[in-house]
Coordinates of C-alpha atoms in Angstrom, one line a residue:
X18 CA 124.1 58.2 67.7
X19 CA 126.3 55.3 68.4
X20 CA 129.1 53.5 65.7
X21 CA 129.6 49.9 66.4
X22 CA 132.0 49.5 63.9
X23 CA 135.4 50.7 66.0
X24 CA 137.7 48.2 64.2
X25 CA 136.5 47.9 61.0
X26 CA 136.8 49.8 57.2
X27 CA 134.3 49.7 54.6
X28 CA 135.5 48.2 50.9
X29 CA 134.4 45.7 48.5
X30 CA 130.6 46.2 49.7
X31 CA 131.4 45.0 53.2
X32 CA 133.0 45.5 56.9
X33 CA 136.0 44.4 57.5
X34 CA 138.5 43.9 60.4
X35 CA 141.5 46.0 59.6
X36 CA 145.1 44.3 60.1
X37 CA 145.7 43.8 64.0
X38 CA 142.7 44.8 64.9
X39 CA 143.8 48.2 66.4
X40 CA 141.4 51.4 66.7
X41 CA 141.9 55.1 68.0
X42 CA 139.8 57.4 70.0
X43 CA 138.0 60.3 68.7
X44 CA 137.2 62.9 70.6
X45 CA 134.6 65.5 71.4
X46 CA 136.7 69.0 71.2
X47 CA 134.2 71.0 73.4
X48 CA 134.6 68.3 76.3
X49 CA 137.5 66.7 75.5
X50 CA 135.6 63.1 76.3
X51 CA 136.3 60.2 73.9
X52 CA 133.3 60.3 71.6
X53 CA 133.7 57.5 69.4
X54 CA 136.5 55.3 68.4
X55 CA 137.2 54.4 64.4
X56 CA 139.7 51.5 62.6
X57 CA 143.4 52.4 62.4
X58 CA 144.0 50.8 59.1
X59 CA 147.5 50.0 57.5
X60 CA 149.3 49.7 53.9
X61 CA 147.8 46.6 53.3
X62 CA 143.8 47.0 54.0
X63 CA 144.4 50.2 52.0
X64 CA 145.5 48.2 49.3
X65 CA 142.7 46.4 49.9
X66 CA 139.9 48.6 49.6
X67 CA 141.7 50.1 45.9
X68 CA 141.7 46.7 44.7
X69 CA 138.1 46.8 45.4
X70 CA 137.4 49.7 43.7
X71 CA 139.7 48.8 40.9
X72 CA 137.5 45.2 40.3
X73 CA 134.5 47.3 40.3
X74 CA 135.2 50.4 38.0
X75 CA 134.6 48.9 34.3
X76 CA 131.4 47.3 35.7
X77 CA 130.1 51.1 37.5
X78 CA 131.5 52.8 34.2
X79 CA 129.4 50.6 31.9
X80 CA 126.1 50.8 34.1
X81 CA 123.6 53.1 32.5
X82 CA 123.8 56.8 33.4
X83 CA 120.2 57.1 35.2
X84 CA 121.3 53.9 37.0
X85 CA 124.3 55.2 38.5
X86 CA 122.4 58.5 39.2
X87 CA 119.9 56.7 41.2
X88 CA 121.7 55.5 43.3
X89 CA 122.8 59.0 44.6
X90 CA 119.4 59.9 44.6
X91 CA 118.5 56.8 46.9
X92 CA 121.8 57.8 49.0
X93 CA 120.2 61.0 49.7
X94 CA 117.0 60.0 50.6
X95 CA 118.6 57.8 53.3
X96 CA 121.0 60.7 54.4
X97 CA 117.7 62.5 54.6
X98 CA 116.3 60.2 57.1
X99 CA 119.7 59.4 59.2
X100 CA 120.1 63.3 59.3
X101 CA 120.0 63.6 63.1
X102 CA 122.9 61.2 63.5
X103 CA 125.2 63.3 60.9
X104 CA 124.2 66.6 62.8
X105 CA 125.4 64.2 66.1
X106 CA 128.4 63.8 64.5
X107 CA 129.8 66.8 63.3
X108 CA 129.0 68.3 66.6
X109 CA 130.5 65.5 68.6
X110 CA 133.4 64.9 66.5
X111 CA 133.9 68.1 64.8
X112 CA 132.8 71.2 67.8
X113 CA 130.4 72.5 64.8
X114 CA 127.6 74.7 66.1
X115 CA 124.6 72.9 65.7
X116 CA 123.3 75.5 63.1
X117 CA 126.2 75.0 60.8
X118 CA 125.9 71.2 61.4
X119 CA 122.3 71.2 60.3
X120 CA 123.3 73.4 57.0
X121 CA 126.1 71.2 56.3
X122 CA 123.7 68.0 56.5
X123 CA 121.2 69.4 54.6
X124 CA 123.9 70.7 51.7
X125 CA 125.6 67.1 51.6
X126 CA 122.0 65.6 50.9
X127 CA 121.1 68.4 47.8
X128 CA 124.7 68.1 47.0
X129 CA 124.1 64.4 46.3
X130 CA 120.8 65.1 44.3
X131 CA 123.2 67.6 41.9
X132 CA 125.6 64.9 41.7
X133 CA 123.3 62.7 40.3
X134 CA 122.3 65.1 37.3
X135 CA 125.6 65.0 36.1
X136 CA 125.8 61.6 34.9
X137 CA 124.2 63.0 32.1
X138 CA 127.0 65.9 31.4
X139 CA 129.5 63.3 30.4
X140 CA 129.4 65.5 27.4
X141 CA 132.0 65.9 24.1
X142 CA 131.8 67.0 20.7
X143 CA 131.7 66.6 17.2
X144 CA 134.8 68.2 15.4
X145 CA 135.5 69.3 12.2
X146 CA 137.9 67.0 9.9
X147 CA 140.4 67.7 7.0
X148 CA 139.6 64.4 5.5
X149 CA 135.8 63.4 6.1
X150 CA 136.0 61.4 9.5
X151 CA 133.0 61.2 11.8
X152 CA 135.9 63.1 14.2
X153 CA 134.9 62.9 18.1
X154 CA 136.2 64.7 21.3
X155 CA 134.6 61.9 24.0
X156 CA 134.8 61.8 28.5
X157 CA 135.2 58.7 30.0
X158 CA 135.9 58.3 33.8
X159 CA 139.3 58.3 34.9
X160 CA 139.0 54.7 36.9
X161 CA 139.7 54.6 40.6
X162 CA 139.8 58.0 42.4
X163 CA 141.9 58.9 46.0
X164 CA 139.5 61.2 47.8
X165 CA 141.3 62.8 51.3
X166 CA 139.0 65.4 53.0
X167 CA 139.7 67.4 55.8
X168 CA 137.9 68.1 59.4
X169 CA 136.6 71.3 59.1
X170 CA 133.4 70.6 56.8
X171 CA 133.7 66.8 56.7
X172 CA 130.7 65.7 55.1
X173 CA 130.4 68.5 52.8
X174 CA 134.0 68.3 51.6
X175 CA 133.9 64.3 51.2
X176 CA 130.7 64.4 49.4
X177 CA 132.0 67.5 47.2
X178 CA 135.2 65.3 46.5
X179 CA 133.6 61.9 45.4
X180 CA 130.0 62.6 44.3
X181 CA 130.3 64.3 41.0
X182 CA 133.2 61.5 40.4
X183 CA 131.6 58.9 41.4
X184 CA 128.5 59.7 39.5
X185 CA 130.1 60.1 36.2
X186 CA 131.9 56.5 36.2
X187 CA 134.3 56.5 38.7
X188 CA 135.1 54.3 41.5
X189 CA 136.4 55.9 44.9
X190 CA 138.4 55.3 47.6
X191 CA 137.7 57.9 50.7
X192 CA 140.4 58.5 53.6
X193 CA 138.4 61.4 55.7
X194 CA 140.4 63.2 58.5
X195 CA 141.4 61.3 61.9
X196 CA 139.5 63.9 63.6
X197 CA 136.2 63.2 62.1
X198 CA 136.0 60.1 60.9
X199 CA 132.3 58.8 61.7
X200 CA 130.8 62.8 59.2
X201 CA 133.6 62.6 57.0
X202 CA 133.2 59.0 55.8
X203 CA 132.1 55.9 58.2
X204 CA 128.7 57.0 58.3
X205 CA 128.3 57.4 54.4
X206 CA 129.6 54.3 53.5
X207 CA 126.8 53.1 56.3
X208 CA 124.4 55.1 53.8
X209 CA 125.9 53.3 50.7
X210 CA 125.6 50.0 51.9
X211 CA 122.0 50.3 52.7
X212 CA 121.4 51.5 49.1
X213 CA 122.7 48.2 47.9
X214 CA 125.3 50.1 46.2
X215 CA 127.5 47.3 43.5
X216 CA 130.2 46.4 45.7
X217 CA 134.1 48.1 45.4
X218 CA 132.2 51.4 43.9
X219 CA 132.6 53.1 47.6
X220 CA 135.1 52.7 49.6
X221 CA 136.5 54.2 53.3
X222 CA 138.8 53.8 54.9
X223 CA 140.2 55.5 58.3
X224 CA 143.4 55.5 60.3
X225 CA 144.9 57.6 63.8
X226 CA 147.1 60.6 63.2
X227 CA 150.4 58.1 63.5
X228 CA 149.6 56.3 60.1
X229 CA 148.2 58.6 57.7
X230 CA 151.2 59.3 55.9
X231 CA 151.7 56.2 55.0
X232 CA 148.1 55.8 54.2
X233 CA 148.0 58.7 52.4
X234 CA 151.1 57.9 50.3
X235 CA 149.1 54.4 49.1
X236 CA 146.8 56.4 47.9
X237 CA 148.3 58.3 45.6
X238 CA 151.1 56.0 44.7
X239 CA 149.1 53.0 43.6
X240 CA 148.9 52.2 40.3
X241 CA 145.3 51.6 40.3
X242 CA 144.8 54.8 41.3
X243 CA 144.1 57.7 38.2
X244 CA 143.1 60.5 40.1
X245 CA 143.1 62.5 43.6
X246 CA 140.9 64.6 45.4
X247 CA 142.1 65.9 48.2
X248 CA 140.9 69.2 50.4
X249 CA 143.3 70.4 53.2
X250 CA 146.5 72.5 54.3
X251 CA 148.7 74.0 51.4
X252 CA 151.9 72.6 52.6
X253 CA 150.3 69.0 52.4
X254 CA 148.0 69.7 48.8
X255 CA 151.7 71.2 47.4
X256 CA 153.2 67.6 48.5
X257 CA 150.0 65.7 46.9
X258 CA 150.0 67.7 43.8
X259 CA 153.5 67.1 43.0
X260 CA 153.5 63.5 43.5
X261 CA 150.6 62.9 41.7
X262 CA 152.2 64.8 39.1
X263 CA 155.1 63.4 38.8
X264 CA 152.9 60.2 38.6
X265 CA 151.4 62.0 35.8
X266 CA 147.9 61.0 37.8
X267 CA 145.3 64.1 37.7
X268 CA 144.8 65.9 41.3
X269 CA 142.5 68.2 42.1
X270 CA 143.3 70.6 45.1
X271 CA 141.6 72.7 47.2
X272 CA 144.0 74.5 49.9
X273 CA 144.0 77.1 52.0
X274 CA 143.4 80.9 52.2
X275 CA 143.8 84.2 53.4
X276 CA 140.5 85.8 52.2
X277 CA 140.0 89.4 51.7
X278 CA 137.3 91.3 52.4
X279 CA 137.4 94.8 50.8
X280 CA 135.3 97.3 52.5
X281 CA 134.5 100.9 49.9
X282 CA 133.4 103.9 51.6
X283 CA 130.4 103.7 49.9
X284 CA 129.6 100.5 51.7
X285 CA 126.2 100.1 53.6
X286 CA 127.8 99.6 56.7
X287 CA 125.5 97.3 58.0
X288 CA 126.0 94.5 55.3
X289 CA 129.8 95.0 55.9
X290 CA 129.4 94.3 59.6
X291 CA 127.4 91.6 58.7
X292 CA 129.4 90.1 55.8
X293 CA 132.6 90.3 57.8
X294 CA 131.0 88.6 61.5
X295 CA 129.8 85.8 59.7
X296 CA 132.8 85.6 57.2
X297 CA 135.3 85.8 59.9
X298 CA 133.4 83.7 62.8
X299 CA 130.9 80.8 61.0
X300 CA 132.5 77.6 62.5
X301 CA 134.7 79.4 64.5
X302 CA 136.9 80.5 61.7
X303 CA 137.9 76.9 60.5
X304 CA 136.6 77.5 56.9
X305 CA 139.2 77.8 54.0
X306 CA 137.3 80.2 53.0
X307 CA 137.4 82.6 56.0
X308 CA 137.8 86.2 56.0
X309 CA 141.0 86.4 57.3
X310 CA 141.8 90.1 56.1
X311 CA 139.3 93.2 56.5
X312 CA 140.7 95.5 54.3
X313 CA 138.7 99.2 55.4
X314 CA 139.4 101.9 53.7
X315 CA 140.3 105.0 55.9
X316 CA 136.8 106.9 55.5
X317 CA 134.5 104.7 57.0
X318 CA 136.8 102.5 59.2
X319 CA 136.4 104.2 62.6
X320 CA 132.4 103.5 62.1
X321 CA 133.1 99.7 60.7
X322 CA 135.3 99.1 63.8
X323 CA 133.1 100.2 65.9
X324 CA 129.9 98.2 64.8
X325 CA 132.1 95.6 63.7
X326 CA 133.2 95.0 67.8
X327 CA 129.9 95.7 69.3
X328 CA 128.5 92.5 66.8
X329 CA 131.5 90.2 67.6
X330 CA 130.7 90.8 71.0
X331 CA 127.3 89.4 70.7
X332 CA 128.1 86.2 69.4
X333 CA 127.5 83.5 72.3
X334 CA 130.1 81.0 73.2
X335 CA 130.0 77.4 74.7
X336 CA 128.6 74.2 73.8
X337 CA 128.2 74.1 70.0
X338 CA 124.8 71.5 70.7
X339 CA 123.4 74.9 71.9
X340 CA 121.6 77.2 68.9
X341 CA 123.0 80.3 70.8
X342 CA 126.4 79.2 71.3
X343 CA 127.9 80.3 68.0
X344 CA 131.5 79.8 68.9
X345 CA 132.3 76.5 69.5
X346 CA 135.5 75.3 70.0
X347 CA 138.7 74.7 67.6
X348 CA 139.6 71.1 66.8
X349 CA 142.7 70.5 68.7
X350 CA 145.4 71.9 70.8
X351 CA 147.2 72.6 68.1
X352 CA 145.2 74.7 66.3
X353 CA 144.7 76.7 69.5
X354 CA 148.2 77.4 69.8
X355 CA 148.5 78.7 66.7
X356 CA 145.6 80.8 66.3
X357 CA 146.8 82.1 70.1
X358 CA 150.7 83.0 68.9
X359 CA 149.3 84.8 65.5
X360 CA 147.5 87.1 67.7
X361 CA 150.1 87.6 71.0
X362 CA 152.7 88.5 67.5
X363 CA 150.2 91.0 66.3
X364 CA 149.8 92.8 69.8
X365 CA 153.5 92.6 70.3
X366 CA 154.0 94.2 66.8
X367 CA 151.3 97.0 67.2
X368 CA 148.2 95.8 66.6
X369 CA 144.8 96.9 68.7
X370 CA 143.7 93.9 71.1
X371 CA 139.6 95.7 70.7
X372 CA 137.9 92.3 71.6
X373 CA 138.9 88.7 72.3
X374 CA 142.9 87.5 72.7
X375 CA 141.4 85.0 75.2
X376 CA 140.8 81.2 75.8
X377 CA 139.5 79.0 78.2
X378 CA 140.2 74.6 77.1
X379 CA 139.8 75.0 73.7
X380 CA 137.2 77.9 73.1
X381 CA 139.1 81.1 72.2
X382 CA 137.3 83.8 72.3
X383 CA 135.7 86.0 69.3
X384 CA 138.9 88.4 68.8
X385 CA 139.2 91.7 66.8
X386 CA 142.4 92.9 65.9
X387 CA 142.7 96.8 64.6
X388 CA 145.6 98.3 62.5
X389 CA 147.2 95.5 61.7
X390 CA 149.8 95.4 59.2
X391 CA 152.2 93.0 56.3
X392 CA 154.7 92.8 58.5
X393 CA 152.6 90.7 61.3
X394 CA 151.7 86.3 60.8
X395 CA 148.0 87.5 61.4
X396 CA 148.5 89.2 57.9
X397 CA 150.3 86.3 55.9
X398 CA 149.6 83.3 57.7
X399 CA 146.2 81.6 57.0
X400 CA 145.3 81.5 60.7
X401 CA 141.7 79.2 60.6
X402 CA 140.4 80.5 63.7
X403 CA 137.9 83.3 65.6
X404 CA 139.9 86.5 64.7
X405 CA 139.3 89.0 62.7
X406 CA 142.0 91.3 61.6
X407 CA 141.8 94.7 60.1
X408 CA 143.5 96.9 57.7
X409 CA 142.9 100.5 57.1
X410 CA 143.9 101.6 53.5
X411 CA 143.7 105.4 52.0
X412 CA 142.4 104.4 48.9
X413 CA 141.4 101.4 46.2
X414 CA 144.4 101.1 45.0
X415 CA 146.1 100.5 48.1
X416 CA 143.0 98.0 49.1
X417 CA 143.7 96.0 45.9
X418 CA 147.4 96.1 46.5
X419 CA 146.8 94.5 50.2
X420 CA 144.6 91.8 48.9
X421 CA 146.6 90.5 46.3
X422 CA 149.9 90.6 48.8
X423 CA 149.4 87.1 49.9
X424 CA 151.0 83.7 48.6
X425 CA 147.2 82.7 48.6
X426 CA 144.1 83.2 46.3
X427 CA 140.9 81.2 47.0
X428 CA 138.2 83.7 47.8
X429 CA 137.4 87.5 48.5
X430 CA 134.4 89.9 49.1
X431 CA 134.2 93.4 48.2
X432 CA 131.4 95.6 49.8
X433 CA 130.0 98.7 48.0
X434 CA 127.5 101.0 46.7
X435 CA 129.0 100.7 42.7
X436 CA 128.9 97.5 41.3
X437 CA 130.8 98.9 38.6
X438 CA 133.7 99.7 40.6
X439 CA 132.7 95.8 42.6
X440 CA 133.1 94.4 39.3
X441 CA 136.3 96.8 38.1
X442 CA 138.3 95.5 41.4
X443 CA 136.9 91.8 41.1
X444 CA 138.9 91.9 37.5
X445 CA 142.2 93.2 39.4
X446 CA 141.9 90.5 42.4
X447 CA 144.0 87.2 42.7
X448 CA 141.6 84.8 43.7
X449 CA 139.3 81.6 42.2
X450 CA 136.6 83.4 43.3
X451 CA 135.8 86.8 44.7
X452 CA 132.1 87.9 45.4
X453 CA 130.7 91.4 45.7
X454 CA 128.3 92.9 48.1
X455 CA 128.8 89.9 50.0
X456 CA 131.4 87.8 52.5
X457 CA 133.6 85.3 50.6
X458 CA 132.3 82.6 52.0
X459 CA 130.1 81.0 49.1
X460 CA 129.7 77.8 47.8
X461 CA 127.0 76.1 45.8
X462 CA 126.9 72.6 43.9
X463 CA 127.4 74.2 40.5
X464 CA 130.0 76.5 40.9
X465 CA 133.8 76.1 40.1
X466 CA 135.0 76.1 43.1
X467 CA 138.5 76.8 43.8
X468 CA 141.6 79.0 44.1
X469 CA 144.9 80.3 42.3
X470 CA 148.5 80.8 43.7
X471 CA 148.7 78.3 46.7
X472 CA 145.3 78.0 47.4
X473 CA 145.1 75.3 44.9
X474 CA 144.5 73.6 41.6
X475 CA 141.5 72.5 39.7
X476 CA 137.9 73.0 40.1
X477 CA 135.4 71.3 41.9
X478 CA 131.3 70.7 41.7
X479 CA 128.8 70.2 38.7
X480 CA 130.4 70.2 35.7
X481 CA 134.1 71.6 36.7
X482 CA 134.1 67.9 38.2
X483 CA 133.1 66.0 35.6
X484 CA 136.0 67.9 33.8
X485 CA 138.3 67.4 36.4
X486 CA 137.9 63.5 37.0
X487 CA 137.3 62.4 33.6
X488 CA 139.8 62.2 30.8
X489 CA 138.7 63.6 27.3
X490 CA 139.7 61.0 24.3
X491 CA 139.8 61.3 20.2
X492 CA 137.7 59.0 18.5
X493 CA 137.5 58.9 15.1
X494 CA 135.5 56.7 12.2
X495 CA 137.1 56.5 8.7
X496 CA 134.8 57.0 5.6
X497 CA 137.6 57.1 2.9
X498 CA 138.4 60.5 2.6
X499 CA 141.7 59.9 4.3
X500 CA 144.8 59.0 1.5
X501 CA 148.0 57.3 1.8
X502 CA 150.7 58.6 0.1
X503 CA 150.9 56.0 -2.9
X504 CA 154.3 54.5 -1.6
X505 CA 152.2 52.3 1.2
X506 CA 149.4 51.2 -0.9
X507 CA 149.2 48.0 -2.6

């Protein structure tokens, strides 16, 4: 796969040279090689590409609901042809294991195809008046919408954040992450174009780590723009939120997490294993998702530990183009020295080193940390890497009580033999979403996907978008039930 396009953005229905003509390097994190290089844009070809989208967004509102949804439906079909070079890329760009790249690929495409059935969920209501009007409750799109996605799951997350919009009226403007530009964005608006989609109805636009402040700030502040999408770190989605807010512009944010997952001791052992490898190490971690707290009760925990290491130390590492290589490697030295100081602060505060704690470039090994406790980062920091940590509780009440102690809330599993008591603790968690007998990684296209405390705002897919990125109107029709007090009539 090869991207010819290294100094140029795609808005109004075209390429174009960004200002200066400047570009930045992206890089292959499992070889540290350049792998492609993408357009720095400024301020101004930002403003560009919402113009765009602004010109286009009364013309794509008023198109014909099957219209719009076809093109999504072409979109994926070419998606579905070009699938090898978005597997390339999020391998390339991203260090995804090829498995997961494949999945994610193959999700984007049916989570186009969902996208396109809601064009016909643009859906209000008749209500009930005092005074005999035909009294309405009606959607309509919100206008232009700021989509910023994140590195981790880059085409999943920038298709998750503009397709539903899009397809119910919406024009959008896409910024995808610096680190994976070419999955997160360039290469869909190369889809796009070939649809013949109207011009100014998709727009991207990239820019190097040095600029997207600034970029990011046009995005929201802009007066064209009505509504933001963005998926990323809490501490940027709290700065988003609360200018978009203060905007009074709608924001939809999906942040990070410290997931839980709860393990009974009437658990079948073998799923809990299984629920917590895959929870703790799919994509090395990086998921917002990720089980990040294995909360075992006391009963069962010497066993869990047990099978729990001799599974994590199956998992192959190396390069992520390899089906066996599992563990690929994080994003950037950055996130390796984080991931690395969480766990050195465990050991130094107590905590069992059982497998793992080591890194060579930027793989880090598949770690396992045992008694580990509130009063270590591992615990409250969201640390978006290969460890997992574990917690041994006496009882439910305790395990409920660890969960919830966290500034964050997006997901959680609980594992066990009861689904009555699954569903009793599911009541009693502090999360968006929690999931029982299974790991808390989940997603689907029609879900309401999201989280509580400072894992975010708003929900996202099927019809939790449409909700989120339209704005619901009164319309009402006068039949002459409604009276004037006499003063004002002639």
């Amino acid at each position: 796969m090869k991207f010819n396009k290294p100094t140029q953005v795609f808005s109004g229905g075209s390429w174009h040279e960004v200002s200066g003509g400047r570009s930045f390097d992206v890089f292959n994190p499992a070889t540290g090689e350049v792998f492609a290089q993408a357009a720095d844009a400024s301020r101004e070809d930002v403003k560009e590409a919402i113009n765009a989208a602004a010109a286009a967004k009364d013309t794509w509102a008023a198109m014909t609901s099957s219209k719009r949804a076809s093109y999504l439906l072409k979109a994926a079909d070419v998606m579905e042809k070009r699938q090898q070079d978005f597997v390339d890329a999020l391998v390339g760009e991203g260090g995804s294991w090829i498995g997961k790249a494949m999945f994610e690929t193959g999700y984007s495409i049916e989570a186009l195809r969902a996208a396109a059935a809601m064009v016909f969920h643009m859906n209000g209501e008749v209500l009930p008046s005092e005074h005999g009007k035909v009294s309405m409750a009606v959607r309509q799109p919100l206008g232009v919408v700021s989509v910023i996605s994140p590195w981790n799951f880059p085409l999943l997350l920038s298709v998750r954040g503009f397709a539903v919009a899009m397809a119910i009226g919406n024009t959008i403007v896409l910024k995808p992450s610096e680190e994976t530009p070419l999955a997160g964005g360039l290469l869909l608006a190369e889809v796009f174009e070939a649809v013949g989609l109207p011009a100014g109805v998709f727009n991207v636009v990239t820019c190097a780590r040095g600029g997207v402040q600034e970029v990011g700030d046009e995005l929201i502040r802009n007066p064209a723009v009505r509504g933001v999408s963005f998926t990323g770190s809490t501490a940027v989605g709290k700065h988003i939120a609360g200018l978009a807010g203060s905007l009074l512009k709608k924001a939809c944010v999906e942040l990070g997490g410290k997931d839980a997952l709860i393990v009974l001791a009437d658990a079948d052992m073998q799923r809990a294993v299984n629920a917590a490898t895959f929870g703790a190490f799919m994509h090395q971690g990086q998921i917002c998702m990720s089980v990040e707290r294995i909360i075992v009760l006391q009963a069962v925990a010497d066993e869990f530990i047990r099978r729990l290491v001799a599974n994590v130390k199956k998992l192959g590492t190396g390069d992520p183009s390899a089906m066996g290589a599992v563990i690929g490697p994080l994003i950037n030295e950055k996130q390796l020295r984080h991931v690395h100081e969480q766990v050195t602060d465990a050991v130094a505060r107590g905590a069992q080193l059982l497998t793992g704690g080591h890194f060579q470039g930027l793989f880090y090994e598949p770690t396992v940390l045992a008694g580990v406790r509130p009063d270590m980062k591992i615990f409250r920091e969201e640390t978006f890497g290969p460890v997992a940590p574990v917690v041994i509780v006496a009882d439910i009440e305790e395990a409920i009580a660890m969960a919830n102690d966290s500034e964050y809330g997006l997901s959680a599993g609980i594992i066990t033999g009861n689904e009555d008591v699954g569903m009793n603790i599911a009541r009693r968690l502090e999360t968006g979403m929690v999931h029982i007998n299974d790991s808390s990684v989940n997603d689907e296209p029609n879900v309401p996907f999201g989280g509580v405390k400072s894992s975010g705002m708003g929900r996202q897919n099927g019809k939790f978008s449409v909700e989120a990125f339209s704005e619901l109107r009164w319309v009402t029709i006068e039949r002459g039930g409604r009276q004037y007090p006499p003063p004002f009539n002639e």
